[in-house]
mmCIF file of C-alpha atoms in Angstrom:
data_model
loop_
_atom_site.group_PDB
_atom_site.id
_atom_site.type_symbol
_atom_site.label_atom_id
_atom_site.label_comp_id
_atom_site.label_asym_id
_atom_site.label_seq_id
_atom_site.Cartn_x
_atom_site.Cartn_y
_atom_site.Cartn_z
ATOM 1 C CA MET J 75 179.909 71.801 157.724
ATOM 2 C CA ALA J 76 180.836 70.732 161.227
ATOM 3 C CA ASP J 77 184.257 71.353 162.822
ATOM 4 C CA ILE J 78 185.730 67.866 162.451
ATOM 5 C CA GLN J 79 188.696 68.419 164.759
ATOM 6 C CA SER J 80 186.451 69.672 167.538
ATOM 7 C CA LEU J 81 184.168 66.667 167.106
ATOM 8 C CA LYS J 82 187.130 64.271 167.254
ATOM 9 C CA HIS J 83 188.211 65.933 170.496
ATOM 10 C CA GLN J 84 184.691 65.473 171.924
ATOM 11 C CA PHE J 85 184.716 61.843 170.756
ATOM 12 C CA VAL J 86 187.953 61.103 172.655
ATOM 13 C CA GLN J 87 186.682 62.914 175.745
ATOM 14 C CA LEU J 88 183.555 60.778 175.648
ATOM 15 C CA TYR J 89 184.960 57.366 174.752
ATOM 16 C CA GLY J 90 188.638 57.604 175.738
ATOM 17 C CA GLY J 91 191.611 56.378 173.741
ATOM 18 C CA SER J 92 193.093 58.425 170.900
ATOM 19 C CA GLU J 93 191.868 59.803 167.585
ATOM 20 C CA GLU J 94 193.411 56.861 165.775
ATOM 21 C CA GLY J 95 190.808 54.753 163.976
ATOM 22 C CA ILE J 96 188.033 57.354 164.059
ATOM 23 C CA ARG J 97 186.235 57.602 160.708
ATOM 24 C CA VAL J 98 183.990 60.528 159.790
ATOM 25 C CA PHE J 99 180.869 60.420 157.608
ATOM 26 C CA HIS J 100 178.275 62.983 156.572
ATOM 27 C CA ALA J 101 174.699 62.727 155.331
ATOM 28 C CA PRO J 102 172.831 65.897 154.358
ATOM 29 C CA GLY J 103 169.389 67.142 155.123
ATOM 30 C CA ARG J 104 167.078 67.589 152.171
ATOM 31 C CA VAL J 105 164.598 70.082 150.833
ATOM 32 C CA ASN J 106 161.836 69.072 148.474
ATOM 33 C CA LEU J 107 161.532 71.761 145.818
ATOM 34 C CA ILE J 108 158.104 70.588 144.651
ATOM 35 C CA GLY J 109 156.025 67.403 144.811
ATOM 36 C CA GLU J 110 154.649 67.024 148.333
ATOM 37 C CA HIS J 111 152.760 63.991 149.648
ATOM 38 C CA THR J 112 153.253 62.319 146.272
ATOM 39 C CA ASP J 113 156.027 59.943 147.362
ATOM 40 C CA TYR J 114 153.939 57.355 149.192
ATOM 41 C CA ASN J 115 151.429 57.595 146.340
ATOM 42 C CA GLY J 116 154.010 56.307 143.857
ATOM 43 C CA GLY J 117 154.389 59.665 142.139
ATOM 44 C CA TYR J 118 157.200 62.028 141.224
ATOM 45 C CA VAL J 119 159.071 64.194 143.701
ATOM 46 C CA PHE J 120 161.832 66.730 143.139
ATOM 47 C CA PRO J 121 164.115 66.928 146.185
ATOM 48 C CA ALA J 122 167.663 68.183 146.599
ATOM 49 C CA ALA J 123 170.316 67.451 149.213
ATOM 50 C CA LEU J 124 171.505 70.377 151.325
ATOM 51 C CA THR J 125 175.064 71.179 152.373
ATOM 52 C CA PHE J 126 174.276 70.799 156.088
ATOM 53 C CA GLY J 127 173.130 67.623 157.786
ATOM 54 C CA THR J 128 174.409 64.951 160.182
ATOM 55 C CA THR J 129 178.070 64.154 160.825
ATOM 56 C CA VAL J 130 178.864 60.739 162.333
ATOM 57 C CA LEU J 131 182.150 59.739 163.922
ATOM 58 C CA LEU J 132 182.725 55.998 164.254
ATOM 59 C CA ARG J 133 185.334 53.749 165.851
ATOM 60 C CA PRO J 134 185.352 49.974 166.478
ATOM 61 C CA ARG J 135 185.177 48.512 169.989
ATOM 62 C CA GLN J 136 185.689 44.950 171.232
ATOM 63 C CA ASP J 137 182.888 44.103 173.686
ATOM 64 C CA GLY J 138 179.998 43.349 171.308
ATOM 65 C CA LYS J 139 178.197 46.565 172.133
ATOM 66 C CA LEU J 140 176.914 49.648 170.324
ATOM 67 C CA ALA J 141 177.673 52.993 171.987
ATOM 68 C CA LEU J 142 175.539 55.932 170.859
ATOM 69 C CA ALA J 143 175.937 59.602 171.757
ATOM 70 C CA SER J 144 175.021 62.953 170.238
ATOM 71 C CA THR J 145 176.182 66.538 170.626
ATOM 72 C CA ASN J 146 172.510 67.557 170.282
ATOM 73 C CA PHE J 147 170.912 65.449 173.019
ATOM 74 C CA GLU J 148 171.958 64.486 176.543
ATOM 75 C CA LEU J 149 170.554 60.968 176.127
ATOM 76 C CA ARG J 150 173.196 58.365 175.304
ATOM 77 C CA GLY J 151 173.511 54.618 175.680
ATOM 78 C CA VAL J 152 175.669 51.503 175.422
ATOM 79 C CA LEU J 153 173.584 48.642 174.047
ATOM 80 C CA PRO J 154 174.341 44.933 173.504
ATOM 81 C CA LEU J 155 174.351 44.219 169.780
ATOM 82 C CA ASP J 156 172.547 40.910 170.292
ATOM 83 C CA ALA J 157 169.512 42.572 171.908
ATOM 84 C CA ILE J 158 168.580 45.563 169.739
ATOM 85 C CA SER J 159 164.895 46.490 170.093
ATOM 86 C CA TYR J 160 162.681 49.557 169.917
ATOM 87 C CA LYS J 161 162.185 51.393 173.211
ATOM 88 C CA LYS J 162 160.249 54.641 173.307
ATOM 89 C CA GLU J 163 162.452 56.016 176.076
ATOM 90 C CA ASP J 164 165.492 55.662 173.803
ATOM 91 C CA ASP J 165 164.126 58.580 171.726
ATOM 92 C CA TRP J 166 166.615 59.627 168.987
ATOM 93 C CA MET J 167 168.702 56.464 169.471
ATOM 94 C CA ASN J 168 165.895 54.419 167.922
ATOM 95 C CA TYR J 169 166.929 55.740 164.487
ATOM 96 C CA PRO J 170 170.453 54.251 164.516
ATOM 97 C CA LYS J 171 169.145 51.199 166.411
ATOM 98 C CA GLY J 172 166.619 50.619 163.622
ATOM 99 C CA ILE J 173 169.412 50.634 161.036
ATOM 100 C CA VAL J 174 171.482 48.164 163.060
ATOM 101 C CA HIS J 175 168.422 45.912 163.409
ATOM 102 C CA GLU J 176 167.726 46.097 159.663
ATOM 103 C CA LEU J 177 171.344 45.330 158.713
ATOM 104 C CA GLN J 178 171.497 42.439 161.195
ATOM 105 C CA SER J 179 168.334 40.978 159.665
ATOM 106 C CA ARG J 180 170.178 41.026 156.317
ATOM 107 C CA GLY J 181 173.078 39.031 157.763
ATOM 108 C CA VAL J 182 175.513 41.900 158.431
ATOM 109 C CA SER J 183 177.723 41.185 161.453
ATOM 110 C CA PHE J 184 179.222 44.016 163.510
ATOM 111 C CA GLY J 185 181.951 42.023 165.259
ATOM 112 C CA GLY J 186 183.034 43.645 168.505
ATOM 113 C CA GLY J 187 180.735 46.621 168.025
ATOM 114 C CA PHE J 188 181.174 50.335 167.454
ATOM 115 C CA GLU J 189 181.225 53.701 169.178
ATOM 116 C CA LEU J 190 179.341 56.461 167.366
ATOM 117 C CA LEU J 191 179.034 60.175 167.966
ATOM 118 C CA TYR J 192 176.411 62.158 166.041
ATOM 119 C CA HIS J 193 176.424 65.878 165.368
ATOM 120 C CA GLY J 194 173.301 67.227 163.724
ATOM 121 C CA GLU J 195 173.014 70.637 162.074
ATOM 122 C CA ILE J 196 169.390 70.125 160.985
ATOM 123 C CA PRO J 197 166.848 71.797 163.271
ATOM 124 C CA ASN J 198 164.971 68.946 164.944
ATOM 125 C CA GLY J 199 161.343 68.780 163.835
ATOM 126 C CA ALA J 200 161.804 71.341 161.055
ATOM 127 C CA GLY J 201 160.883 68.942 158.272
ATOM 128 C CA LEU J 202 164.317 68.875 156.618
ATOM 129 C CA SER J 203 164.756 65.150 157.249
ATOM 130 C CA SER J 204 166.879 64.927 160.367
ATOM 131 C CA SER J 205 165.744 61.322 160.927
ATOM 132 C CA ALA J 206 166.550 60.251 157.348
ATOM 133 C CA SER J 207 169.934 61.962 157.643
ATOM 134 C CA ILE J 208 170.732 59.990 160.820
ATOM 135 C CA GLU J 209 169.540 56.725 159.258
ATOM 136 C CA VAL J 210 171.460 57.080 155.999
ATOM 137 C CA ALA J 211 174.640 58.276 157.723
ATOM 138 C CA THR J 212 174.467 55.310 160.113
ATOM 139 C CA ALA J 213 173.877 52.735 157.383
ATOM 140 C CA PHE J 214 176.656 54.100 155.158
ATOM 141 C CA ALA J 215 179.146 54.358 158.031
ATOM 142 C CA LEU J 216 178.478 50.864 159.376
ATOM 143 C CA LEU J 217 178.603 49.217 155.960
ATOM 144 C CA LYS J 218 181.886 50.957 155.161
ATOM 145 C CA ALA J 219 183.271 50.015 158.582
ATOM 146 C CA VAL J 220 182.582 46.297 158.103
ATOM 147 C CA GLY J 221 183.789 46.295 154.495
ATOM 148 C CA GLN J 222 180.379 45.664 152.930
ATOM 149 C CA PRO J 223 179.112 47.332 149.724
ATOM 150 C CA ALA J 224 177.488 50.697 150.507
ATOM 151 C CA ASP J 225 175.074 51.001 147.584
ATOM 152 C CA THR J 226 173.241 54.278 148.147
ATOM 153 C CA VAL J 227 169.975 53.190 146.496
ATOM 154 C CA GLU J 228 169.893 50.097 148.720
ATOM 155 C CA ILE J 229 170.771 52.251 151.741
ATOM 156 C CA ALA J 230 167.789 54.493 150.977
ATOM 157 C CA LYS J 231 165.502 51.459 150.831
ATOM 158 C CA LEU J 232 166.710 49.870 154.048
ATOM 159 C CA SER J 233 166.580 53.244 155.834
ATOM 160 C CA GLN J 234 162.952 53.701 154.790
ATOM 161 C CA LYS J 235 162.150 50.138 155.903
ATOM 162 C CA SER J 236 163.765 50.837 159.263
ATOM 163 C CA GLU J 237 161.698 53.985 159.760
ATOM 164 C CA ASN J 238 158.488 52.249 158.640
ATOM 165 C CA GLU J 239 158.862 49.024 160.601
ATOM 166 C CA PHE J 240 161.205 49.720 163.531
ATOM 167 C CA ASN J 241 160.067 53.275 164.296
ATOM 168 C CA GLY J 242 156.483 52.936 163.085
ATOM 169 C CA MET J 243 156.502 56.016 160.843
ATOM 170 C CA GLN J 244 154.912 55.277 157.474
ATOM 171 C CA CYS J 245 157.055 57.683 155.434
ATOM 172 C CA GLY J 246 157.702 57.340 151.721
ATOM 173 C CA ILE J 247 161.124 56.809 150.129
ATOM 174 C CA MET J 248 161.869 60.425 149.130
ATOM 175 C CA ASP J 249 163.730 61.640 152.220
ATOM 176 C CA GLN J 250 166.127 58.736 152.473
ATOM 177 C CA PHE J 251 166.661 58.636 148.715
ATOM 178 C CA ALA J 252 167.586 62.327 148.449
ATOM 179 C CA VAL J 253 169.861 62.141 151.491
ATOM 180 C CA ALA J 254 171.664 59.069 150.143
ATOM 181 C CA ASN J 255 171.902 60.045 146.469
ATOM 182 C CA GLY J 256 172.084 63.842 146.261
ATOM 183 C CA ARG J 257 174.432 65.592 143.881
ATOM 184 C CA LYS J 258 175.879 69.082 144.168
ATOM 185 C CA ASP J 259 173.948 71.726 142.150
ATOM 186 C CA HIS J 260 171.358 69.160 141.012
ATOM 187 C CA ALA J 261 167.876 68.199 142.119
ATOM 188 C CA ILE J 262 166.580 64.654 141.742
ATOM 189 C CA LEU J 263 163.522 63.809 139.685
ATOM 190 C CA LEU J 264 162.479 60.607 141.426
ATOM 191 C CA MET J 265 159.626 58.283 140.515
ATOM 192 C CA CYS J 266 158.849 56.851 143.937
ATOM 193 C CA ASP J 267 157.036 53.775 142.653
ATOM 194 C CA THR J 268 159.900 52.415 140.537
ATOM 195 C CA LEU J 269 162.870 54.399 141.972
ATOM 196 C CA GLU J 270 163.784 55.529 138.467
ATOM 197 C CA TYR J 271 165.606 58.813 138.876
ATOM 198 C CA ASP J 272 167.355 61.533 136.953
ATOM 199 C CA PHE J 273 169.611 64.373 138.070
ATOM 200 C CA VAL J 274 168.317 67.740 136.853
ATOM 201 C CA PRO J 275 170.708 70.730 136.976
ATOM 202 C CA PHE J 276 169.279 73.393 139.255
ATOM 203 C CA GLN J 277 170.855 76.561 137.943
ATOM 204 C CA SER J 278 169.102 79.382 139.720
ATOM 205 C CA GLY J 279 171.607 82.087 138.766
ATOM 206 C CA SER J 280 171.071 85.190 140.901
ATOM 207 C CA TYR J 281 168.211 83.497 142.772
ATOM 208 C CA LYS J 282 168.844 81.618 145.998
ATOM 209 C CA LEU J 283 166.882 78.990 147.879
ATOM 210 C CA VAL J 284 165.875 80.320 151.273
ATOM 211 C CA ILE J 285 164.411 77.935 153.837
ATOM 212 C CA GLY J 286 162.171 79.531 156.423
ATOM 213 C CA ASN J 287 161.766 77.588 159.662
ATOM 214 C CA THR J 288 158.420 78.319 161.325
ATOM 215 C CA ASN J 289 159.796 76.937 164.604
ATOM 216 C CA LYS J 290 156.449 75.236 164.998
ATOM 217 C CA ARG J 291 157.434 71.695 165.925
ATOM 218 C CA ARG J 292 155.532 69.055 164.045
ATOM 219 C CA GLY J 293 154.920 65.599 165.407
ATOM 220 C CA LEU J 294 154.369 63.479 162.328
ATOM 221 C CA VAL J 295 153.145 60.389 164.119
ATOM 222 C CA ASP J 296 150.666 62.497 166.087
ATOM 223 C CA SER J 297 149.586 64.429 163.003
ATOM 224 C CA ALA J 298 147.164 63.528 160.240
ATOM 225 C CA TYR J 299 149.896 61.944 158.109
ATOM 226 C CA ASN J 300 148.702 58.359 158.415
ATOM 227 C CA GLU J 301 145.106 59.545 157.948
ATOM 228 C CA ARG J 302 146.083 61.132 154.612
ATOM 229 C CA ARG J 303 147.690 57.884 153.517
ATOM 230 C CA SER J 304 144.528 55.917 154.248
ATOM 231 C CA GLN J 305 142.414 58.507 152.396
ATOM 232 C CA CYS J 306 144.630 58.083 149.339
ATOM 233 C CA GLU J 307 144.251 54.320 149.597
ATOM 234 C CA GLN J 308 140.469 54.788 149.718
ATOM 235 C CA ALA J 309 140.627 56.917 146.545
ATOM 236 C CA VAL J 310 142.572 54.134 144.797
ATOM 237 C CA ALA J 311 139.961 51.580 145.900
ATOM 238 C CA ASP J 312 137.148 53.738 144.436
ATOM 239 C CA LEU J 313 139.028 54.393 141.187
ATOM 240 C CA ARG J 314 139.507 50.660 140.605
ATOM 241 C CA GLN J 315 136.019 50.701 139.118
ATOM 242 C CA ALA J 316 137.671 52.334 136.086
ATOM 243 C CA PHE J 317 141.229 51.017 136.536
ATOM 244 C CA PRO J 318 141.002 47.474 137.991
ATOM 245 C CA SER J 319 144.763 47.038 138.414
ATOM 246 C CA LEU J 320 145.370 50.458 140.000
ATOM 247 C CA ALA J 321 147.663 50.205 143.047
ATOM 248 C CA LEU J 322 148.733 53.830 143.626
ATOM 249 C CA LEU J 323 147.392 57.267 142.677
ATOM 250 C CA GLY J 324 150.657 58.021 140.896
ATOM 251 C CA GLN J 325 149.782 55.456 138.242
ATOM 252 C CA ILE J 326 147.110 57.647 136.602
ATOM 253 C CA ASN J 327 147.548 61.041 134.955
ATOM 254 C CA LEU J 328 145.514 64.207 135.422
ATOM 255 C CA GLU J 329 143.339 63.633 132.371
ATOM 256 C CA GLN J 330 142.418 60.138 133.559
ATOM 257 C CA PHE J 331 141.689 61.423 137.047
ATOM 258 C CA ASN J 332 139.456 64.252 135.842
ATOM 259 C CA ALA J 333 137.408 61.813 133.771
ATOM 260 C CA ASN J 334 136.868 59.465 136.709
ATOM 261 C CA ALA J 335 136.996 61.607 139.863
ATOM 262 C CA HIS J 336 133.234 61.168 140.288
ATOM 263 C CA LEU J 337 133.883 57.528 141.231
ATOM 264 C CA ILE J 338 135.395 58.695 144.526
ATOM 265 C CA GLN J 339 132.394 58.789 146.831
ATOM 266 C CA ASP J 340 133.701 60.886 149.713
ATOM 267 C CA GLU J 341 134.252 64.553 148.852
ATOM 268 C CA THR J 342 137.200 64.917 151.252
ATOM 269 C CA VAL J 343 138.884 61.831 149.827
ATOM 270 C CA ARG J 344 138.333 63.232 146.334
ATOM 271 C CA ARG J 345 140.106 66.489 147.297
ATOM 272 C CA ARG J 346 143.043 64.570 148.750
ATOM 273 C CA ALA J 347 143.387 62.546 145.546
ATOM 274 C CA ARG J 348 143.071 65.650 143.369
ATOM 275 C CA HIS J 349 145.994 67.251 145.175
ATOM 276 C CA VAL J 350 148.175 64.191 144.609
ATOM 277 C CA VAL J 351 147.460 63.864 140.886
ATOM 278 C CA GLU J 352 147.733 67.613 140.226
ATOM 279 C CA GLU J 353 150.931 67.841 142.272
ATOM 280 C CA ILE J 354 152.567 65.079 140.229
ATOM 281 C CA ASP J 355 151.599 67.035 137.116
ATOM 282 C CA ARG J 356 153.208 70.161 138.637
ATOM 283 C CA VAL J 357 156.462 68.267 139.182
ATOM 284 C CA LEU J 358 156.622 67.232 135.534
ATOM 285 C CA ARG J 359 155.847 70.769 134.364
ATOM 286 C CA SER J 360 158.584 72.028 136.709
ATOM 287 C CA ILE J 361 161.193 69.926 134.927
ATOM 288 C CA GLU J 362 160.114 71.385 131.580
ATOM 289 C CA VAL J 363 160.311 75.008 132.734
ATOM 290 C CA LEU J 364 163.633 74.495 134.502
ATOM 291 C CA LYS J 365 165.148 72.963 131.370
ATOM 292 C CA ALA J 366 163.948 76.102 129.563
ATOM 293 C CA ASN J 367 165.536 78.185 132.350
ATOM 294 C CA ASP J 368 162.139 79.754 133.121
ATOM 295 C CA LEU J 369 162.475 80.418 136.843
ATOM 296 C CA VAL J 370 159.394 82.677 136.863
ATOM 297 C CA ALA J 371 157.208 79.774 135.727
ATOM 298 C CA PHE J 372 158.845 77.504 138.303
ATOM 299 C CA GLY J 373 158.031 80.030 141.033
ATOM 300 C CA LYS J 374 154.375 80.047 139.989
ATOM 301 C CA LEU J 375 154.284 76.255 140.203
ATOM 302 C CA MET J 376 155.747 76.480 143.730
ATOM 303 C CA ASN J 377 152.943 78.874 144.724
ATOM 304 C CA GLY J 378 150.346 76.577 143.172
ATOM 305 C CA SER J 379 151.753 73.659 145.133
ATOM 306 C CA HIS J 380 151.324 75.521 148.425
ATOM 307 C CA ASP J 381 147.762 76.515 147.553
ATOM 308 C CA SER J 382 146.892 72.886 146.867
ATOM 309 C CA LEU J 383 148.520 71.644 150.062
ATOM 310 C CA ARG J 384 146.520 74.264 151.969
ATOM 311 C CA ASP J 385 143.130 73.888 150.283
ATOM 312 C CA LEU J 386 142.944 70.294 149.013
ATOM 313 C CA TYR J 387 145.304 68.277 151.192
ATOM 314 C CA GLU J 388 144.976 70.499 154.292
ATOM 315 C CA VAL J 389 148.419 69.889 155.754
ATOM 316 C CA THR J 390 149.784 73.433 156.031
ATOM 317 C CA GLY J 391 148.365 75.062 159.159
ATOM 318 C CA ALA J 392 148.339 78.692 160.259
ATOM 319 C CA GLU J 393 152.092 79.039 160.673
ATOM 320 C CA LEU J 394 153.126 77.733 157.256
ATOM 321 C CA ASP J 395 150.337 79.700 155.579
ATOM 322 C CA ALA J 396 151.404 82.924 157.283
ATOM 323 C CA MET J 397 155.030 82.437 156.274
ATOM 324 C CA ALA J 398 154.275 81.487 152.658
ATOM 325 C CA ALA J 399 151.848 84.399 152.233
ATOM 326 C CA ALA J 400 154.388 86.849 153.632
ATOM 327 C CA ALA J 401 157.124 85.436 151.383
ATOM 328 C CA GLN J 402 154.998 85.559 148.240
ATOM 329 C CA GLY J 403 154.364 89.265 148.898
ATOM 330 C CA VAL J 404 158.031 90.281 148.915
ATOM 331 C CA GLU J 405 159.431 91.869 145.758
ATOM 332 C CA GLY J 406 162.153 89.662 144.316
ATOM 333 C CA VAL J 407 160.492 86.388 145.393
ATOM 334 C CA LEU J 408 159.488 84.127 142.502
ATOM 335 C CA GLY J 409 157.714 81.502 144.591
ATOM 336 C CA SER J 410 157.281 80.097 148.085
ATOM 337 C CA ARG J 411 155.728 76.913 149.439
ATOM 338 C CA MET J 412 155.740 74.606 152.407
ATOM 339 C CA THR J 413 158.235 71.770 152.149
ATOM 340 C CA GLY J 414 158.108 68.486 154.010
ATOM 341 C CA ALA J 415 155.110 66.795 155.548
ATOM 342 C CA GLY J 416 153.504 69.975 156.862
ATOM 343 C CA PHE J 417 151.782 70.833 160.152
ATOM 344 C CA GLY J 418 154.721 73.092 160.954
ATOM 345 C CA GLY J 419 158.267 72.803 159.720
ATOM 346 C CA CYS J 420 159.623 74.873 156.853
ATOM 347 C CA THR J 421 158.922 76.813 153.696
ATOM 348 C CA VAL J 422 161.228 77.001 150.707
ATOM 349 C CA SER J 423 161.369 80.197 148.660
ATOM 350 C CA LEU J 424 163.182 81.255 145.497
ATOM 351 C CA VAL J 425 164.571 84.708 146.294
ATOM 352 C CA HIS J 426 166.733 87.125 144.293
ATOM 353 C CA GLU J 427 170.078 87.582 146.030
ATOM 354 C CA ASP J 428 169.545 91.350 146.223
ATOM 355 C CA ALA J 429 166.256 90.815 148.095
ATOM 356 C CA ILE J 430 167.442 88.330 150.733
ATOM 357 C CA GLU J 431 167.913 90.806 153.591
ATOM 358 C CA ARG J 432 164.585 92.470 152.810
ATOM 359 C CA PHE J 433 163.015 89.023 152.636
ATOM 360 C CA LYS J 434 164.299 88.043 156.077
ATOM 361 C CA ASP J 435 163.181 91.348 157.608
ATOM 362 C CA GLU J 436 159.717 91.494 156.047
ATOM 363 C CA VAL J 437 158.810 87.828 156.301
ATOM 364 C CA GLY J 438 160.215 87.595 159.820
ATOM 365 C CA ARG J 439 158.223 90.630 160.984
ATOM 366 C CA LYS J 440 154.943 89.625 159.338
ATOM 367 C CA TYR J 441 155.282 86.048 160.534
ATOM 368 C CA THR J 442 155.810 87.111 164.149
ATOM 369 C CA GLU J 443 152.870 89.524 163.928
ATOM 370 C CA ALA J 444 150.652 86.716 162.627
ATOM 371 C CA THR J 445 151.747 83.891 164.913
ATOM 372 C CA GLY J 446 153.750 85.234 167.864
ATOM 373 C CA LEU J 447 156.601 82.909 166.850
ATOM 374 C CA VAL J 448 160.083 83.904 165.670
ATOM 375 C CA ALA J 449 161.263 82.403 162.362
ATOM 376 C CA ASP J 450 164.760 81.332 161.372
ATOM 377 C CA PHE J 451 166.065 81.558 157.809
ATOM 378 C CA TYR J 452 168.769 79.554 156.031
ATOM 379 C CA ILE J 453 170.313 80.522 152.698
ATOM 380 C CA CYS J 454 170.884 77.152 151.064
ATOM 381 C CA SER J 455 173.173 75.534 148.582
ATOM 382 C CA ILE J 456 172.543 72.124 147.049
ATOM 383 C CA GLY J 457 175.144 69.594 148.090
ATOM 384 C CA ASN J 458 176.133 65.947 147.814
ATOM 385 C CA GLY J 459 174.491 62.905 149.332
ATOM 386 C CA VAL J 460 176.073 60.683 151.982
ATOM 387 C CA GLU J 461 179.867 60.438 151.876
ATOM 388 C CA GLU J 462 182.935 59.690 153.958
ATOM 389 C CA LEU J 463 184.770 62.869 154.898
ATOM 390 C CA ILE J 464 187.953 61.460 156.398
#
């Protein structure tokens, strides 16, 4: 967690005045334990909030403007609240601007405006939801500051809408939902179509979650993400021959898919759809084995998920494949898979606590040999969703 006193000092240096009236909020990053590229297909995902994320300091001002600054980026701005619009050159500031725009469109008034300072602990571009963390923290902080209800399910929805419409990134609901609604020592079984959810205790005992950052930056908008979405939509269109009311791949089960996969004309589209339906099935089996405290079986499902993302959905890439393969070969590792949208970013592995140093050494060495890049590793705990700290 960030050093709050140091951040307050930086806030006063930046904006003047005193520390009086500064409020502090935190939204975590997230890791998805299993269930990748199922969210926008209306299927199940199984994410968990992390203990590190984005801290936001906020204080009212009186000139009708929004002041944005970050400890992570040099770019900062003071923007009139009555003229909020997307500008590419505003870079990271478009995430809080999108939230302000979305809240304004819902009739929320921000009075004289606010000063905000962001401090992010999530590696940018790593696939641990730095943008969702900024969005959710901003929405929660602003709603609290103006005395409006800060319903975390609604915050997740408006944050996703902001990213989809203001920032033009067609992400699903999972990232924002996990960031807004996480619970310590629990993962969230979330049905993305209906937003029905359940907290599942994640009791890994002597095994720890280790996130491996490939340090291969991924540009989602520039990647094949939107192409995968359209391929899934094509699969749904083909499958309507058997299921006329089908809207999303998550609405059919594996048995139904296997009986009707031949209706999908394009072989690539068929592989994409197979990944989605099989991955949703893996999520549901994961819940069963975790409730039975069978971590070995869960690890095997993690490995199967990575294989499918590599072979059927084709979103891993050389770096993630090299890291996952190295991790799966270390004694004391039950499972390892890419997490996030892919094309770089991170893996998540379930590692015995006695094997963590060996894991970091072996995986780090093999990964560098394979790619020329240097990996970073984070030993993770599962934390709470968005909250006010002070």
